[in-house]
Amino acid sequence: MKALPDPGLPPRPQRPPAPAARPADRRAGHTRIATEALSSIARGVAGEVLGIPPSDVRVVLNDEFGSLALLLSVPLPLRPLAAPQPLAPVWERARNARATVRERFTALTGTHVGRVDVRVTGILLETGRRPA
Amino acid sequence: MDQEPTPATPAVPGALPAGNTSVTPAAVAKVAAAAASAVRGVHALGTASPRAFGALREAVAHDAVLGVAAEVGTTQAAVDIVLTAEYGRPLYDLADDVRAAVHDAVEHQTGLQVIEVNVEIGDVHVPGLHDGHPGTDRQ
């Protein structure tokens, strides 16, 4: 995993490799990816990156000057403060997820993503034993 | 079926006896469906939500194979496929593989020339997401 670019201002995403990358077996016909498919992928990717069940991810797809904007509403897991391995702060995780989500999403769908917004809507408390 | 009557066959001595062989769209669709389902990363043909391929179903009101529509002429065929992908594979790679598999299978098994194979990824099956309605399930 390479270092994530500064998530503050996302750099212009690079185009995914053109489908013509495999010229030998190019055959006629269109490929279309339905919106349903894009949002399912977005939920899967966000769940994977943030470590939450994909069913907890809400996603809204929007147009961002011709590329795609993802708005993810997610709850984030939190461990009790006394846990042996505390998680990174919520803010940090949400911020860092944006670039990774975009990278994975573009790899899977070939779709230009111009913007990823993450809205933390709740906390999934990892209920461990409370320190006595 | 709107098969045109047998074209006048050239009366070459020793040629095949007169007769017409035709392949129906349903047959082509089944061949295409079998080929597409076998591709790695295809979860199912069609989508869970019926409205996504309502237009498709309309096009072939009868003898429809779920998610597959075929148009067949005398020597050529075209296939439209709607499918649900398995999460994890790049969708364009998957679509290219499906197109290649369907193209080869139909040409090989029916002898028709395949003009085009249109692939629509109608939905993606994400483990842990597919059950229940989005927004209501919570584990």
Coordinates of C-alpha atoms in Angstrom, one line a residue:
Chain A
M1 CA 0.0 0.0 0.0
K2 CA 1.6 3.2 -1.0
A3 CA 1.3 6.4 0.9
L4 CA -2.0 8.1 0.6
P5 CA -2.1 11.4 -1.1
D6 CA -3.1 14.3 1.0
P7 CA -6.9 13.9 1.3
G8 CA -7.4 17.6 1.7
L9 CA -7.5 18.4 -2.0
P10 CA -7.8 15.3 -4.1
P11 CA -5.6 15.3 -7.1
R12 CA -7.2 14.8 -10.4
P13 CA -7.9 11.1 -10.7
Q14 CA -6.1 9.3 -13.4
R15 CA -8.2 7.6 -16.0
P16 CA -8.4 3.8 -15.5
P17 CA -6.7 1.8 -18.2
A18 CA -8.8 2.1 -21.3
P19 CA -10.9 -1.0 -22.1
A20 CA -8.9 -1.2 -25.3
A21 CA -6.0 -2.5 -23.3
R22 CA -6.7 -6.0 -24.5
P23 CA -6.9 -5.5 -28.3
A24 CA -6.7 -9.2 -29.1
D25 CA -10.2 -10.0 -27.9
R26 CA -12.0 -6.8 -28.6
R27 CA -15.5 -7.6 -29.8
A28 CA -18.3 -5.4 -30.7
G29 CA -20.8 -4.4 -28.0
H30 CA -21.4 -1.9 -25.3
T31 CA -20.7 -2.2 -21.6
R32 CA -23.0 -0.4 -19.3
I33 CA -22.8 -0.3 -15.5
A34 CA -26.0 0.5 -13.8
T35 CA -26.2 3.0 -10.9
E36 CA -27.3 0.1 -8.6
A37 CA -24.0 -1.6 -9.4
L38 CA -22.0 1.5 -8.7
S39 CA -23.7 2.1 -5.3
S40 CA -23.3 -1.5 -4.3
I41 CA -19.6 -1.3 -5.2
A42 CA -19.3 1.9 -3.2
R43 CA -20.9 0.3 -0.2
G44 CA -18.7 -2.7 -0.4
V45 CA -15.5 -0.7 -0.8
A46 CA -16.4 1.7 2.0
G47 CA -17.2 -1.2 4.3
E48 CA -13.9 -2.9 3.5
V49 CA -11.9 0.3 4.0
L50 CA -13.5 1.4 7.2
G51 CA -14.0 -2.1 8.7
I52 CA -17.8 -2.0 8.9
P53 CA -20.5 -4.1 7.4
P54 CA -21.4 -2.9 4.0
S55 CA -25.1 -2.9 5.0
D56 CA -24.3 0.0 7.4
V57 CA -23.0 2.2 4.6
R58 CA -25.3 4.7 3.0
V59 CA -24.2 6.1 -0.3
V60 CA -25.4 8.9 -2.5
L61 CA -24.0 9.2 -6.0
N62 CA -23.9 12.6 -7.6
D63 CA -22.4 14.4 -10.6
E64 CA -19.3 16.4 -9.9
F65 CA -18.5 18.4 -13.1
G66 CA -18.7 15.3 -15.2
S67 CA -17.1 12.9 -12.8
L68 CA -18.7 11.1 -9.9
A69 CA -19.1 12.3 -6.4
L70 CA -19.6 9.8 -3.6
L71 CA -21.3 10.8 -0.4
L72 CA -20.8 8.0 2.2
S73 CA -22.7 8.1 5.5
V74 CA -21.2 5.6 7.8
P75 CA -21.0 4.7 11.5
L76 CA -17.4 4.1 12.6
P77 CA -16.2 1.4 15.0
L78 CA -14.9 2.7 18.3
R79 CA -13.1 0.8 21.1
P80 CA -13.2 1.5 24.8
L81 CA -10.4 3.8 25.7
A82 CA -8.8 1.2 27.9
A83 CA -8.6 -1.3 25.0
P84 CA -5.1 -2.6 24.5
Q85 CA -5.0 -1.4 20.8
P86 CA -7.0 1.7 20.4
L87 CA -8.2 2.7 17.0
A88 CA -7.1 5.8 15.2
P89 CA -9.3 8.8 15.9
V90 CA -12.6 8.8 14.1
W91 CA -11.8 12.0 12.2
E92 CA -8.5 10.7 11.0
R93 CA -10.0 7.4 9.8
A94 CA -12.8 9.2 8.0
R95 CA -10.3 11.5 6.3
N96 CA -7.9 8.8 5.3
A97 CA -10.6 6.5 4.0
R98 CA -11.5 9.0 1.2
A99 CA -8.5 8.5 -1.0
T100 CA -8.5 4.7 -0.5
V101 CA -12.1 4.4 -1.3
R102 CA -11.7 6.4 -4.4
E103 CA -8.7 4.3 -5.5
R104 CA -10.5 1.0 -4.9
F105 CA -13.7 2.2 -6.4
T106 CA -12.0 3.4 -9.6
A107 CA -10.1 0.2 -9.9
L108 CA -13.3 -1.9 -9.7
T109 CA -15.6 0.3 -11.8
G110 CA -13.4 2.2 -14.1
T111 CA -15.3 5.3 -13.1
H112 CA -13.8 8.7 -12.6
V113 CA -14.4 9.8 -9.0
G114 CA -13.9 13.5 -8.5
R115 CA -15.0 13.8 -4.9
V116 CA -15.5 11.6 -1.9
D117 CA -17.4 12.9 1.1
V118 CA -17.5 10.9 4.3
R119 CA -20.2 11.7 6.9
V120 CA -19.8 9.9 10.2
T121 CA -23.3 9.3 11.3
G122 CA -22.7 7.1 14.4
I123 CA -20.4 4.9 16.3
L124 CA -20.3 1.1 16.4
L125 CA -19.1 0.5 19.9
E126 CA -16.9 -2.6 20.1
T127 CA -18.3 -3.9 23.3
G128 CA -15.5 -5.5 25.2
R129 CA -15.4 -6.2 28.8
R130 CA -15.6 -3.0 30.7
P131 CA -12.5 -2.6 32.8
A132 CA -13.8 -3.1 36.3
Chain B
M1 CA -42.1 -16.7 -35.7
D2 CA -41.4 -14.3 -38.4
Q3 CA -39.2 -16.6 -40.3
E4 CA -39.2 -15.8 -44.0
P5 CA -40.0 -18.7 -46.3
T6 CA -37.1 -20.9 -47.5
P7 CA -35.1 -18.9 -50.0
A8 CA -34.8 -20.5 -53.3
T9 CA -31.9 -22.8 -53.0
P10 CA -29.5 -23.0 -55.9
A11 CA -30.2 -26.2 -57.7
V12 CA -26.8 -27.6 -57.6
P13 CA -26.7 -31.3 -58.1
G14 CA -25.4 -33.1 -55.0
A15 CA -26.1 -30.1 -52.8
L16 CA -28.1 -30.5 -49.6
P17 CA -31.7 -31.3 -50.0
A18 CA -34.1 -28.4 -49.8
G19 CA -35.0 -27.2 -46.4
N20 CA -34.5 -24.4 -44.0
T21 CA -32.5 -24.5 -40.8
S22 CA -33.1 -21.7 -38.4
V23 CA -32.0 -21.0 -34.9
T24 CA -34.5 -19.3 -32.7
P25 CA -33.7 -16.4 -30.4
A26 CA -34.5 -18.6 -27.4
A27 CA -31.9 -21.1 -28.4
V28 CA -29.3 -18.4 -28.9
A29 CA -30.3 -16.8 -25.5
K30 CA -29.8 -20.1 -23.7
V31 CA -26.4 -20.7 -25.3
A32 CA -25.5 -17.2 -24.3
A33 CA -26.8 -17.6 -20.8
A34 CA -24.9 -20.8 -20.2
A35 CA -21.7 -19.2 -21.5
A36 CA -22.1 -16.0 -19.4
S37 CA -22.9 -17.8 -16.2
A38 CA -19.7 -19.8 -16.4
V39 CA -17.5 -16.7 -16.4
R40 CA -15.7 -16.1 -13.1
G41 CA -17.2 -13.1 -11.3
V42 CA -20.7 -13.5 -12.6
H43 CA -23.0 -13.9 -9.7
A44 CA -26.3 -14.3 -11.6
L45 CA -27.9 -13.3 -14.8
G46 CA -30.5 -10.6 -14.5
T47 CA -30.8 -8.4 -11.5
A48 CA -32.7 -8.7 -8.3
S49 CA -34.8 -5.6 -9.1
P50 CA -37.1 -6.4 -12.0
R51 CA -37.4 -2.8 -13.2
A52 CA -33.8 -2.7 -14.4
F53 CA -34.5 -5.0 -17.3
G54 CA -38.1 -4.2 -17.9
A55 CA -37.2 -2.7 -21.2
L56 CA -35.3 -5.8 -22.1
R57 CA -38.1 -8.2 -21.1
E58 CA -40.4 -6.1 -23.2
A59 CA -38.2 -6.7 -26.2
V60 CA -38.6 -10.4 -25.9
A61 CA -42.0 -10.8 -24.3
H62 CA -42.0 -14.5 -24.9
D63 CA -39.3 -17.2 -24.5
A64 CA -37.2 -15.0 -22.4
V65 CA -34.2 -16.3 -20.5
L66 CA -33.7 -14.2 -17.4
G67 CA -31.4 -11.3 -18.2
V68 CA -30.6 -12.4 -21.8
A69 CA -32.2 -11.1 -25.0
A70 CA -31.1 -12.3 -28.4
E71 CA -32.0 -11.0 -31.8
V72 CA -31.5 -13.5 -34.6
G73 CA -31.4 -13.0 -38.3
T74 CA -30.7 -15.5 -41.0
T75 CA -26.9 -15.4 -40.6
Q76 CA -26.3 -13.1 -37.7
A77 CA -27.2 -12.7 -34.1
A78 CA -26.9 -10.0 -31.5
V79 CA -27.1 -10.6 -27.7
D80 CA -27.9 -8.3 -24.8
I81 CA -27.1 -9.5 -21.3
V82 CA -27.9 -8.0 -18.0
L83 CA -26.1 -9.6 -15.1
T84 CA -25.3 -9.3 -11.4
A85 CA -21.6 -9.3 -10.8
E86 CA -19.8 -10.8 -7.8
Y87 CA -18.0 -8.1 -5.8
G88 CA -14.2 -8.1 -6.2
R89 CA -13.4 -8.1 -9.9
P90 CA -13.0 -5.0 -12.0
L91 CA -16.3 -4.7 -13.8
Y92 CA -14.9 -3.9 -17.2
D93 CA -12.7 -7.0 -17.2
L94 CA -15.7 -9.0 -16.2
A95 CA -17.8 -7.5 -19.0
D96 CA -15.0 -8.2 -21.6
D97 CA -14.8 -11.8 -20.4
V98 CA -18.5 -12.2 -20.7
R99 CA -18.6 -10.7 -24.1
A100 CA -15.8 -12.9 -25.3
A101 CA -17.4 -16.1 -23.8
V102 CA -20.8 -15.4 -25.2
H103 CA -19.4 -14.4 -28.6
D104 CA -17.4 -17.6 -28.9
A105 CA -20.1 -19.9 -27.6
V106 CA -22.8 -18.5 -29.8
E107 CA -20.7 -18.6 -32.9
H108 CA -19.4 -22.0 -32.2
Q109 CA -22.7 -23.6 -31.3
T110 CA -25.1 -22.0 -33.7
G111 CA -22.8 -21.0 -36.5
L112 CA -24.4 -17.6 -36.6
Q113 CA -22.1 -14.6 -36.9
V114 CA -22.3 -12.6 -33.7
I115 CA -22.5 -8.9 -34.5
E116 CA -22.5 -7.6 -31.0
V117 CA -22.8 -8.6 -27.4
N118 CA -24.0 -5.8 -25.1
V119 CA -23.3 -6.3 -21.4
E120 CA -25.0 -4.4 -18.7
I121 CA -23.8 -4.9 -15.1
G122 CA -27.1 -4.3 -13.5
D123 CA -26.0 -4.9 -9.9
V124 CA -23.2 -6.2 -7.8
H125 CA -23.5 -8.8 -5.2
V126 CA -21.6 -7.7 -2.1
P127 CA -21.3 -10.3 0.6
G128 CA -23.2 -9.1 3.7
L129 CA -25.2 -6.5 1.7
H130 CA -27.5 -8.4 -0.5
D131 CA -30.0 -9.7 2.1
G132 CA -32.8 -7.5 3.0
H133 CA -33.4 -3.9 1.9
P134 CA -30.7 -1.4 2.1
G135 CA -31.3 0.8 5.1
T136 CA -33.3 -1.6 7.1
D137 CA -30.9 -4.4 7.8
R138 CA -28.5 -4.0 10.7
Q139 CA -26.6 -6.8 12.3

